[in-house]
Coordinates of C-alpha atoms in Angstrom, one line a residue:
Chain A
X1 CA 68.0 92.8 127.7
X2 CA 69.5 89.4 128.1
X3 CA 72.3 89.2 125.4
X4 CA 74.5 92.2 126.6
X5 CA 78.1 92.4 125.7
X6 CA 80.3 91.7 128.7
X7 CA 83.2 94.2 129.3
X8 CA 86.1 94.1 131.3
X9 CA 88.4 97.1 132.0
X10 CA 92.2 96.6 132.8
X11 CA 93.7 99.6 134.3
X12 CA 92.1 102.1 136.5
X13 CA 93.6 105.5 136.1
X14 CA 91.8 108.6 134.3
X15 CA 91.0 106.5 131.2
X16 CA 89.8 103.4 133.1
X17 CA 87.3 105.6 135.1
X18 CA 86.2 107.3 132.1
X19 CA 85.3 104.0 130.3
X20 CA 83.6 102.9 133.5
X21 CA 81.5 106.0 133.4
X22 CA 80.7 105.7 129.7
X23 CA 79.7 102.3 130.1
X24 CA 76.9 103.3 132.7
X25 CA 75.3 105.1 129.7
X26 CA 75.1 101.9 127.5
X27 CA 72.2 99.5 127.8
X28 CA 73.7 97.0 125.6
X29 CA 77.1 96.5 127.3
X30 CA 77.7 95.3 130.8
X31 CA 80.8 96.0 132.9
X32 CA 81.6 92.6 134.4
X33 CA 84.8 93.6 136.2
X34 CA 87.6 96.0 136.3
X35 CA 91.3 94.7 136.8
X36 CA 94.2 96.8 138.2
X37 CA 97.6 96.3 139.8
X38 CA 97.0 99.2 142.0
X39 CA 95.7 99.4 145.5
X40 CA 92.4 101.1 144.7
X41 CA 89.5 100.9 147.2
X42 CA 86.6 102.7 145.5
X43 CA 85.1 102.7 142.1
X44 CA 82.2 104.6 140.5
X45 CA 80.0 101.8 139.4
X46 CA 78.5 98.7 141.3
X47 CA 81.0 96.5 139.3
X48 CA 83.7 94.4 140.7
X49 CA 87.2 95.6 141.3
X50 CA 89.7 92.9 141.0
X51 CA 93.6 92.2 141.0
X52 CA 94.9 91.8 137.6
X53 CA 96.1 88.3 138.6
X54 CA 92.5 87.1 138.6
X55 CA 91.9 88.0 134.9
X56 CA 92.1 84.5 133.6
X57 CA 89.1 83.5 135.6
X58 CA 87.1 85.5 133.4
X59 CA 87.9 83.6 130.1
X60 CA 84.8 82.8 128.5
X61 CA 82.9 85.3 130.5
X62 CA 84.2 88.6 129.3
X63 CA 83.5 89.4 125.7
X64 CA 85.8 92.4 125.2
X65 CA 88.6 93.8 127.4
X66 CA 89.1 97.5 127.2
X67 CA 92.7 98.1 127.9
X68 CA 93.3 101.5 129.8
X69 CA 97.0 101.2 130.4
X70 CA 99.6 103.8 129.3
X71 CA 101.3 103.6 125.7
X72 CA 104.8 104.1 127.3
X73 CA 105.1 100.9 129.5
X74 CA 101.7 99.4 130.1
X75 CA 100.2 98.5 126.6
X76 CA 103.3 97.3 124.7
X77 CA 103.3 94.4 127.4
X78 CA 99.7 94.1 128.1
X79 CA 97.9 94.2 124.8
X80 CA 99.7 91.0 123.4
X81 CA 99.4 89.2 126.6
X82 CA 95.9 89.8 127.2
X83 CA 95.0 89.2 123.6
X84 CA 95.8 85.6 124.2
X85 CA 92.8 85.1 126.1
X86 CA 90.4 87.8 125.1
X87 CA 89.2 90.1 122.5
X88 CA 90.8 93.4 123.2
X89 CA 90.7 97.1 122.4
X90 CA 93.4 99.7 123.3
X91 CA 94.2 103.3 122.7
X92 CA 98.1 102.8 121.8
X93 CA 99.2 106.2 120.7
X94 CA 103.1 106.2 120.1
X95 CA 102.7 106.9 116.5
X96 CA 106.4 105.6 115.8
X97 CA 105.6 102.3 117.1
X98 CA 102.2 101.7 116.1
X99 CA 103.0 99.2 113.2
X100 CA 105.4 97.1 115.5
X101 CA 102.6 97.0 118.2
X102 CA 100.0 96.1 115.6
X103 CA 102.0 93.2 114.1
X104 CA 102.6 91.7 117.6
X105 CA 99.1 91.8 118.6
X106 CA 97.8 90.5 115.3
X107 CA 99.8 87.4 115.5
X108 CA 98.8 86.5 119.0
X109 CA 95.2 87.3 118.1
X110 CA 95.0 85.3 115.2
X111 CA 96.9 82.2 116.9
X112 CA 94.3 82.4 119.6
X113 CA 91.2 83.0 117.4
X114 CA 90.5 86.5 119.0
X115 CA 90.0 90.0 117.6
X116 CA 91.9 93.1 118.5
X117 CA 91.2 96.8 117.6
X118 CA 94.2 98.9 118.3
X119 CA 95.1 102.6 118.5
X120 CA 91.5 103.8 119.0
X121 CA 90.8 107.4 120.5
X122 CA 90.8 110.6 118.8
X123 CA 94.3 110.9 117.5
X124 CA 95.2 108.2 116.6
X125 CA 91.6 107.5 116.0
X126 CA 88.8 110.0 114.9
X127 CA 91.4 112.4 113.6
X128 CA 93.1 109.5 111.5
X129 CA 89.5 108.6 110.1
X130 CA 89.2 112.2 108.8
X131 CA 92.9 112.3 107.3
X132 CA 91.9 109.1 105.4
X133 CA 88.5 110.2 104.4
X134 CA 90.1 113.5 102.8
X135 CA 92.9 111.6 101.2
X136 CA 90.5 109.1 99.7
X137 CA 88.0 111.5 98.4
X138 CA 90.5 114.2 97.3
X139 CA 93.6 112.4 96.0
X140 CA 95.6 115.6 95.6
X141 CA 94.6 117.3 98.9
X142 CA 96.9 118.1 101.8
X143 CA 95.9 117.2 105.4
X144 CA 96.7 119.4 108.2
X145 CA 96.5 118.4 112.0
X146 CA 96.2 121.1 114.6
X147 CA 96.4 120.1 118.3
X148 CA 95.1 122.0 121.2
X149 CA 94.3 124.1 122.9
X150 CA 95.1 121.4 125.3
X151 CA 97.7 119.9 128.0
X152 CA 100.7 117.9 126.4
X153 CA 101.7 115.4 129.1
X154 CA 104.9 114.7 127.4
X155 CA 105.9 118.5 127.3
X156 CA 104.7 118.9 130.9
X157 CA 107.0 116.0 132.1
X158 CA 110.0 117.3 130.1
X159 CA 109.9 120.8 132.0
X160 CA 109.5 118.9 135.3
X161 CA 112.8 117.2 134.7
X162 CA 114.8 120.6 134.6
X163 CA 116.7 121.4 137.8
X164 CA 114.8 123.9 139.8
X165 CA 111.3 123.0 138.6
X166 CA 109.0 121.8 141.4
X167 CA 105.9 121.3 139.0
X168 CA 104.9 122.5 135.5
X169 CA 102.2 122.3 132.8
X170 CA 102.5 122.9 129.0
X171 CA 99.5 123.9 126.9
X172 CA 99.8 123.4 123.0
X173 CA 98.0 126.3 121.3
X174 CA 97.3 126.1 117.5
X175 CA 98.5 129.4 115.7
X176 CA 95.4 131.2 114.5
X177 CA 97.0 132.9 111.4
X178 CA 98.2 129.2 110.1
X179 CA 94.5 127.8 110.9
X180 CA 93.0 130.8 108.7
X181 CA 95.6 130.2 106.0
X182 CA 94.6 126.6 105.9
X183 CA 91.0 127.2 106.0
X184 CA 91.1 129.4 103.3
X185 CA 92.5 126.8 100.9
X186 CA 96.1 128.3 100.5
X187 CA 97.5 124.9 101.1
X188 CA 100.8 126.5 102.8
X189 CA 103.9 124.3 103.8
X190 CA 104.0 124.3 107.6
X191 CA 106.0 122.6 110.2
X192 CA 104.7 121.7 113.5
X193 CA 106.4 124.9 114.9
X194 CA 104.7 127.0 112.5
X195 CA 101.3 125.6 113.3
X196 CA 101.6 125.4 117.3
X197 CA 102.9 127.4 120.0
X198 CA 103.7 126.5 123.5
X199 CA 102.6 127.9 126.7
X200 CA 104.2 126.8 130.0
X201 CA 103.3 127.4 133.8
X202 CA 106.0 126.8 136.1
X203 CA 106.2 126.3 139.9
X204 CA 110.0 126.8 140.8
X205 CA 111.7 125.6 143.9
X206 CA 112.5 128.4 146.4
X207 CA 115.9 129.3 145.3
X208 CA 115.8 128.2 141.7
X209 CA 117.4 130.2 139.0
X210 CA 114.4 131.3 136.9
X211 CA 116.4 132.4 134.0
X212 CA 118.1 129.0 133.8
X213 CA 114.8 127.2 133.7
X214 CA 113.3 129.7 131.0
X215 CA 116.4 129.3 128.8
X216 CA 116.5 125.4 129.4
X217 CA 112.8 125.1 128.3
X218 CA 113.0 127.5 125.3
X219 CA 116.1 125.7 124.0
X220 CA 115.2 122.1 124.6
X221 CA 115.6 120.3 121.3
X222 CA 112.4 118.3 119.8
X223 CA 110.2 119.7 122.6
X224 CA 110.5 123.6 122.4
X225 CA 113.3 124.7 120.2
X226 CA 111.8 126.2 117.0
X227 CA 108.5 126.8 118.7
X228 CA 107.2 130.1 120.0
X229 CA 107.4 129.2 123.7
X230 CA 106.1 131.5 126.5
X231 CA 107.1 130.6 130.0
X232 CA 105.2 132.0 133.1
X233 CA 106.2 131.4 136.5
X234 CA 103.4 130.8 139.1
X235 CA 102.7 130.0 142.6
X236 CA 102.0 126.6 143.8
X237 CA 98.7 127.7 144.8
X238 CA 97.8 129.2 141.5
X239 CA 98.9 126.1 139.9
X240 CA 96.6 123.8 142.0
X241 CA 93.6 126.2 141.4
X242 CA 93.9 126.8 137.6
X243 CA 95.9 124.0 136.0
X244 CA 94.1 120.8 136.8
X245 CA 92.0 120.5 133.7
X246 CA 92.2 117.8 131.2
X247 CA 90.6 119.7 128.4
X248 CA 91.9 119.2 124.9
X249 CA 91.0 119.2 121.2
X250 CA 92.4 120.2 117.9
X251 CA 91.3 119.8 114.2
X252 CA 92.1 118.1 111.1
X253 CA 91.7 120.2 107.9
X254 CA 91.7 118.7 104.4
X255 CA 92.5 121.0 101.6
X256 CA 91.9 119.9 98.0
X257 CA 90.7 121.0 94.8
X258 CA 89.7 120.0 91.3
X259 CA 91.2 122.2 88.9
X260 CA 90.0 125.8 89.7
X261 CA 87.6 124.7 92.6
X262 CA 88.6 124.4 96.2
X263 CA 87.2 122.1 98.8
X264 CA 88.0 122.3 102.7
X265 CA 86.9 119.8 105.0
X266 CA 87.4 120.2 108.6
X267 CA 86.9 118.0 111.5
X268 CA 87.2 119.7 114.9
X269 CA 86.9 118.6 118.7
X270 CA 86.6 120.8 121.7
X271 CA 86.8 118.6 124.8
X272 CA 86.5 119.5 128.5
X273 CA 87.9 116.2 129.4
X274 CA 90.4 114.3 127.1
X275 CA 90.2 111.0 128.9
X276 CA 86.4 110.9 129.2
X277 CA 85.9 111.6 125.5
X278 CA 88.4 108.9 124.8
X279 CA 86.8 106.5 127.0
X280 CA 83.4 107.1 125.2
X281 CA 85.2 106.4 121.8
X282 CA 86.5 103.2 123.4
X283 CA 83.0 101.9 124.5
X284 CA 81.6 102.5 121.1
X285 CA 84.4 100.8 119.3
X286 CA 84.2 97.8 122.0
X287 CA 80.6 97.2 120.6
X288 CA 81.8 97.4 117.1
X289 CA 84.7 94.9 117.4
X290 CA 82.4 92.4 119.3
X291 CA 80.1 92.4 116.2
X292 CA 83.1 91.9 113.8
X293 CA 84.2 89.0 116.1
X294 CA 80.8 87.4 115.8
X295 CA 81.1 87.7 111.9
X296 CA 84.1 85.8 112.1
X297 CA 86.9 88.3 112.0
X298 CA 90.1 87.4 113.8
X299 CA 93.3 89.2 114.3
X300 CA 94.2 92.8 114.8
X301 CA 92.3 95.9 113.0
X302 CA 92.4 99.6 113.5
X303 CA 89.6 102.2 113.4
X304 CA 89.9 102.3 109.5
X305 CA 88.6 99.0 109.2
X306 CA 85.2 99.4 111.2
X307 CA 81.9 100.5 109.4
X308 CA 80.5 103.3 111.4
X309 CA 77.1 101.7 111.7
X310 CA 78.7 98.9 114.1
X311 CA 79.3 101.7 116.7
X312 CA 75.6 101.8 117.4
X313 CA 73.5 99.3 118.9
X314 CA 70.6 100.3 116.7
X315 CA 69.2 98.5 113.6
X316 CA 70.3 99.4 110.3
X317 CA 66.8 100.5 109.3
X318 CA 66.5 102.8 112.4
X319 CA 69.9 104.4 111.7
X320 CA 68.8 105.0 107.9
X321 CA 65.5 106.7 109.1
X322 CA 67.0 108.7 112.1
X323 CA 70.3 109.8 110.8
X324 CA 71.0 109.3 107.2
Chain B
X1 CA 97.8 98.2 86.5
X2 CA 95.9 95.2 84.8
X3 CA 93.3 94.8 87.3
X4 CA 91.5 98.2 87.0
X5 CA 87.7 98.5 88.2
X6 CA 85.7 99.5 85.2
X7 CA 83.3 102.3 85.8
X8 CA 80.2 103.3 83.9
X9 CA 78.5 106.7 84.3
X10 CA 74.6 107.0 83.6
X11 CA 73.5 110.7 83.2
X12 CA 75.7 113.4 81.8
X13 CA 74.6 116.6 83.5
X14 CA 76.9 118.5 86.1
X15 CA 77.3 115.4 88.4
X16 CA 78.1 113.0 85.7
X17 CA 80.8 115.5 84.4
X18 CA 82.2 115.9 88.0
X19 CA 82.4 111.9 88.2
X20 CA 84.1 111.9 84.8
X21 CA 86.6 114.5 86.1
X22 CA 87.2 112.8 89.3
X23 CA 87.8 109.4 87.7
X24 CA 90.7 111.0 85.7
X25 CA 92.6 111.2 89.1
X26 CA 91.9 107.7 89.9
X27 CA 94.8 105.2 88.8
X28 CA 92.8 102.1 89.9
X29 CA 89.5 102.9 88.3
X30 CA 88.8 103.0 84.4
X31 CA 85.9 104.8 82.9
X32 CA 84.4 102.5 80.4
X33 CA 81.6 104.5 79.0
X34 CA 79.2 107.2 79.6
X35 CA 75.6 106.6 79.0
X36 CA 73.0 109.3 78.5
X37 CA 69.6 109.9 77.0
X38 CA 70.5 113.4 75.7
X39 CA 72.0 114.6 72.7
X40 CA 75.4 115.6 73.9
X41 CA 78.5 115.7 71.5
X42 CA 81.5 116.4 73.6
X43 CA 82.8 114.8 76.7
X44 CA 85.9 116.0 78.8
X45 CA 87.9 112.5 79.0
X46 CA 88.7 110.2 76.0
X47 CA 85.9 107.7 77.3
X48 CA 82.9 106.6 75.0
X49 CA 79.6 108.5 75.1
X50 CA 76.8 106.1 74.4
X51 CA 72.9 106.2 74.3
X52 CA 71.4 104.7 77.3
X53 CA 69.9 102.0 75.3
X54 CA 73.2 100.3 74.8
X55 CA 73.7 99.8 78.5
X56 CA 73.0 96.0 78.3
X57 CA 76.0 95.5 76.0
X58 CA 78.2 96.3 79.0
X59 CA 76.9 93.7 81.5
X60 CA 80.0 91.6 82.6
X61 CA 82.3 94.5 81.5
X62 CA 81.4 97.2 83.7
X63 CA 81.9 96.6 87.6
X64 CA 80.0 99.5 89.0
X65 CA 77.7 102.0 87.5
X66 CA 77.6 105.3 88.9
X67 CA 74.1 106.8 88.6
X68 CA 74.3 110.6 88.1
X69 CA 70.6 111.3 87.5
X70 CA 68.5 113.6 89.8
X71 CA 66.4 112.4 92.8
X72 CA 63.2 113.8 91.8
X73 CA 62.4 111.6 88.5
X74 CA 65.5 109.7 87.4
X75 CA 66.9 107.7 90.2
X76 CA 63.4 106.4 91.5
X77 CA 63.2 104.6 88.1
X78 CA 66.9 104.1 87.1
X79 CA 68.6 102.7 90.2
X80 CA 66.3 99.7 90.6
X81 CA 66.3 99.0 86.7
X82 CA 69.9 99.2 86.3
X83 CA 70.7 97.3 89.6
X84 CA 69.2 94.2 87.7
X85 CA 72.4 94.1 85.7
X86 CA 75.1 95.9 87.4
X87 CA 76.6 97.0 90.8
X88 CA 75.2 100.5 91.3
X89 CA 75.9 103.7 93.5
X90 CA 73.6 106.5 93.5
X91 CA 73.1 109.9 95.5
X92 CA 69.4 109.7 96.0
X93 CA 68.7 112.5 98.3
X94 CA 64.9 112.9 98.9
X95 CA 65.2 112.3 102.7
X96 CA 61.4 111.2 103.1
X97 CA 61.8 108.6 100.5
X98 CA 65.0 107.1 101.2
X99 CA 63.9 104.0 102.9
X100 CA 61.3 103.2 100.2
X101 CA 64.1 103.6 97.7
X102 CA 66.4 101.5 99.6
X103 CA 64.0 98.5 99.9
X104 CA 63.2 98.7 96.2
X105 CA 66.8 98.5 95.1
X106 CA 67.9 96.0 97.8
X107 CA 65.2 93.5 96.4
X108 CA 66.4 93.8 93.0
X109 CA 70.2 93.7 93.9
X110 CA 69.7 90.5 96.1
X111 CA 67.7 88.7 93.4
X112 CA 70.4 89.4 90.7
X113 CA 73.4 88.9 92.9
X114 CA 74.4 92.5 92.8
X115 CA 75.4 95.0 95.3
X116 CA 74.3 98.7 95.6
X117 CA 75.3 101.7 97.7
X118 CA 72.7 104.4 98.0
X119 CA 72.2 107.9 99.1
X120 CA 75.9 108.7 99.0
X121 CA 77.1 112.3 98.7
X122 CA 77.7 114.9 101.5
X123 CA 74.2 115.2 102.8
X124 CA 72.8 112.4 102.8
X125 CA 76.6 111.0 103.1
X126 CA 79.4 112.5 105.1
X127 CA 77.0 114.5 107.2
X128 CA 75.2 111.5 108.0
X129 CA 78.4 109.6 108.9
X130 CA 79.1 112.4 111.4
X131 CA 75.7 112.5 113.0
X132 CA 76.1 108.7 113.5
X133 CA 79.5 109.1 114.9
X134 CA 78.3 111.6 117.3
X135 CA 75.3 109.8 118.4
X136 CA 77.1 106.4 118.8
X137 CA 80.1 107.9 121.0
X138 CA 78.1 110.3 123.0
X139 CA 74.5 108.7 123.5
X140 CA 73.1 111.8 125.2
X141 CA 74.3 114.2 122.6
X142 CA 72.4 116.6 120.4
X143 CA 73.1 116.8 116.6
X144 CA 72.7 120.1 114.6
X145 CA 73.0 120.3 110.8
X146 CA 73.6 123.7 109.4
X147 CA 73.5 124.0 105.5
X148 CA 75.1 126.8 103.5
X149 CA 76.3 129.3 102.5
X150 CA 74.9 127.7 99.3
X151 CA 72.3 127.5 96.6
X152 CA 69.0 125.7 97.3
X153 CA 67.7 124.4 93.9
X154 CA 64.3 123.7 95.4
X155 CA 63.9 127.3 97.0
X156 CA 65.1 128.8 93.6
X157 CA 62.6 126.9 91.7
X158 CA 59.8 128.0 94.0
X159 CA 60.5 131.5 93.5
X160 CA 60.7 131.1 89.7
X161 CA 57.1 130.0 89.8
X162 CA 55.7 133.2 91.1
X163 CA 54.1 135.4 88.6
X164 CA 56.3 138.2 87.1
X165 CA 59.6 136.3 88.2
X166 CA 61.9 135.8 85.3
X167 CA 64.5 134.0 87.0
X168 CA 65.7 133.6 90.6
X169 CA 68.4 132.1 93.0
X170 CA 68.1 131.5 96.7
X171 CA 71.1 131.2 99.1
X172 CA 70.8 129.3 102.4
X173 CA 72.8 131.2 105.1
X174 CA 73.3 129.8 108.3
X175 CA 72.8 132.2 111.2
X176 CA 76.2 133.0 113.0
X177 CA 74.5 133.5 116.5
X178 CA 73.0 130.0 116.3
X179 CA 76.2 128.4 115.3
X180 CA 78.1 130.2 118.1
X181 CA 75.5 129.0 120.7
X182 CA 75.8 125.5 119.5
X183 CA 79.6 125.5 119.3
X184 CA 79.7 126.7 122.8
X185 CA 77.9 123.6 124.1
X186 CA 74.6 125.2 125.1
X187 CA 72.5 122.5 123.4
X188 CA 69.8 125.1 122.2
X189 CA 66.3 123.9 121.0
X190 CA 66.3 125.3 117.3
X191 CA 64.1 124.7 114.5
X192 CA 65.2 125.4 110.9
X193 CA 64.3 128.8 110.6
X194 CA 66.2 129.8 113.7
X195 CA 69.3 128.1 112.1
X196 CA 69.1 129.5 108.8
X197 CA 68.2 132.6 106.8
X198 CA 67.3 133.0 103.1
X199 CA 68.8 135.2 100.7
X200 CA 67.0 135.8 97.4
X201 CA 68.2 137.4 94.0
X202 CA 65.4 138.0 91.8
X203 CA 65.1 139.1 88.2
X204 CA 61.5 140.6 87.6
X205 CA 59.7 140.7 84.2
X206 CA 59.4 144.2 82.8
X207 CA 56.1 145.2 84.3
X208 CA 56.1 143.1 87.2
X209 CA 54.7 144.0 90.7
X210 CA 57.8 143.9 92.8
X211 CA 55.9 144.2 96.2
X212 CA 53.7 141.2 95.2
X213 CA 56.7 139.2 94.3
X214 CA 58.3 140.1 97.6
X215 CA 55.4 139.2 99.8
X216 CA 54.8 136.1 97.8
X217 CA 58.1 134.8 98.6
X218 CA 58.2 135.9 102.1
X219 CA 54.8 134.3 102.9
X220 CA 55.4 131.0 101.0
X221 CA 54.6 128.2 103.5
X222 CA 57.4 125.7 104.2
X223 CA 59.7 127.4 102.0
X224 CA 60.2 130.9 103.5
X225 CA 57.6 131.7 106.1
X226 CA 59.1 131.4 109.6
X227 CA 62.3 132.3 108.0
X228 CA 64.4 135.6 108.0
X229 CA 64.3 136.2 104.2
X230 CA 65.8 139.0 102.4
X231 CA 64.7 139.7 98.8
X232 CA 66.9 141.6 96.4
X233 CA 65.7 142.6 92.8
X234 CA 68.6 142.7 90.2
X235 CA 69.1 142.8 86.5
X236 CA 69.5 140.0 84.4
X237 CA 73.2 141.1 83.6
X238 CA 74.1 141.0 87.3
X239 CA 72.3 137.6 87.7
X240 CA 74.3 136.0 84.7
X241 CA 77.7 137.7 86.1
X242 CA 77.4 136.9 89.9
X243 CA 75.1 134.0 90.5
X244 CA 76.1 131.1 88.5
X245 CA 78.1 129.7 91.2
X246 CA 77.6 126.0 92.5
X247 CA 79.4 126.7 95.9
X248 CA 77.9 125.1 98.9
X249 CA 78.8 123.7 102.4
X250 CA 77.6 123.3 105.8
X251 CA 78.4 121.6 109.1
X252 CA 77.2 119.0 111.6
X253 CA 77.8 119.9 115.0
X254 CA 77.4 117.2 117.6
X255 CA 77.2 118.6 121.3
X256 CA 77.4 116.1 124.2
X257 CA 78.6 115.8 127.7
X258 CA 79.5 113.4 130.5
X259 CA 78.2 115.0 133.5
X260 CA 79.9 118.2 134.0
X261 CA 82.3 117.8 130.8
X262 CA 81.1 119.2 127.5
X263 CA 82.2 117.6 124.2
X264 CA 81.9 119.4 121.0
X265 CA 82.7 117.7 117.7
X266 CA 82.1 119.6 114.4
X267 CA 82.4 118.6 110.8
X268 CA 82.4 121.3 108.2
X269 CA 82.5 121.5 104.4
X270 CA 83.4 124.7 102.5
X271 CA 82.9 123.6 98.6
X272 CA 83.6 126.0 95.6
X273 CA 81.6 123.2 93.5
X274 CA 78.8 121.1 95.0
X275 CA 78.6 118.7 92.1
X276 CA 82.3 118.3 91.9
X277 CA 82.9 117.4 95.6
X278 CA 79.8 115.1 95.4
X279 CA 81.5 113.5 92.4
X280 CA 84.6 112.9 94.0
X281 CA 82.8 111.1 97.1
X282 CA 81.0 108.8 94.5
X283 CA 84.1 107.6 92.8
X284 CA 85.8 106.8 96.2
X285 CA 82.6 105.0 97.3
X286 CA 82.4 103.2 93.8
X287 CA 86.0 101.6 94.8
X288 CA 84.5 100.6 98.1
X289 CA 81.4 98.8 97.2
X290 CA 83.2 96.9 94.4
X291 CA 85.6 95.6 97.4
X292 CA 82.6 94.6 99.3
X293 CA 81.2 92.9 96.2
X294 CA 84.3 90.9 95.8
X295 CA 84.0 89.8 99.6
X296 CA 80.7 88.4 98.6
X297 CA 78.3 91.1 100.0
X298 CA 75.0 91.5 97.9
X299 CA 72.0 93.7 98.1
X300 CA 71.8 97.5 99.3
X301 CA 74.0 99.4 101.7
X302 CA 74.4 103.0 102.8
X303 CA 77.6 104.8 103.7
X304 CA 77.1 103.6 107.3
X305 CA 78.1 100.2 106.3
X306 CA 81.5 100.9 104.6
X307 CA 84.8 100.8 106.4
X308 CA 86.5 104.0 105.7
X309 CA 89.7 102.0 104.5
X310 CA 87.8 100.6 101.6
X311 CA 87.7 103.9 99.8
X312 CA 91.4 104.0 99.4
X313 CA 93.2 101.9 97.0
X314 CA 96.3 101.8 99.2
X315 CA 97.1 98.8 101.3
X316 CA 96.1 98.5 105.0
X317 CA 99.6 98.6 106.1
X318 CA 100.4 101.7 104.3
X319 CA 97.2 103.5 105.7
X320 CA 98.4 102.7 109.1
X321 CA 101.7 104.1 108.4
X322 CA 100.9 107.2 106.7
X323 CA 97.5 108.3 108.0
X324 CA 96.8 106.7 111.5

């Protein structure tokens, strides 16, 4: 195929590597180069690994830049900066700041005649799509989002900041009883702590006060207070052997009704690797926004604005025949 | 609101009534009139009930016609005919004939500067969307569609044609063991009969040969042969009391992987009323195609082509804030 879409990756952590891997399965997309600030030597594919300072050399060559930095510090700077020169897609996921981020990138993209697709992943992302689908089809419905079982980086970090903690990991576990009530159309009023419990594995320093650590975790406001929290102290060896996974998942349940008839719509993900699945989503949506760009669309969009057929490289007729 | 979208309903069976009911929950859509060939006296809403022959009086008044006829005989004629004068949406679901139907309506819609959205419901429809989503995100995935538990009209009809059968109903039941294998990422090769069993309730004529009926059902090619089929003979009274439901549902499971990591994506519906849920989908998509029409789109489309945000009457900014 001569008309491949040229892709660039910015940032080469777990997500960047996942995008690189997903691109190797995509015949219509070509990975042109990976840009990083770090001192990385080896990459998985036979693409080029370049310092971020070389990015402007690829203006007019790379069709879509997939931004794989973090939402805390990278993307708030990078997305708007890179959107001056390239079409971009990012997975910005700090819910409270999405609108601010969107407005900033939208302005830059429009000024520079580019397109940007923001906050793409599974939540925000595929889960958002299902919340919207439920709400639009059943206007009187209630949408519930359960996360897990999976690792929360934010909660793991919070534990690691406690005095006496060497390292730690926190799993978010959806509560079965809550799931069953929602699945059966009960429409209960539930807060986050009634839907999830928190399971912690902590490696303590040699002379640490274990009960201090346990109490500090369980009483930490916002993070653990109000949640059923279990704290387990383990050895460093057990930690290294058993807690390196990146599995995650969760589900969105939309519970609605029309008079006496109940409807329950559920979308569920079980993921061995959170970054690899997110990377696969980004690659499919990179294809989609380049198509929107070629149609003349400019400025920032979200996953809500993209027809699902645009994610596929197949012709509309084939999609109708094979999947409708 | 002065700028409501004016809707017409063609056909006033279970689906037509469901659409009427769903429209009563939609502030931005106005039900202008219901068209039918039958001799119906009462309708649920305070709309107008008219004979189908009056439909042309509403050219220029009704923005979108929701076609609620059956796929066997109504829609193959109606969709293309009504698409000459109106934007239309239908739920044509004879999988093998979808492409032929699409081509026919597409031609008429384009000639007459109208838009048409075809084969909208949950399968084809929301299930198709999820099959496509899975395939586009995970190119090496396998998609499984399970139906039920729910009534299959086609199979019920087939039983009723057997000598000695007064009436009958057939429930399609997904097989738990098959579901669990797929959910666990096994990617088994399964035919329809390995995924579903068939549960039949039959009211026999007074002197009927019950073993003849049972054998005729179990050995009926395509419908029952190759399936685990259970036949229960019941009284007419029990039939009337217990088997009038219109519940249905099913799920699409997409099982993929990237090397050693498995990903399972599942979309599940549990519906007390099949027609009422389908009606709610049609109403949301009627809103969406009118928006596409106003953007200048003409000809036939499917659910694959519609951005999910178009299903909602809310502004993009509010959708980002509330549901992303």
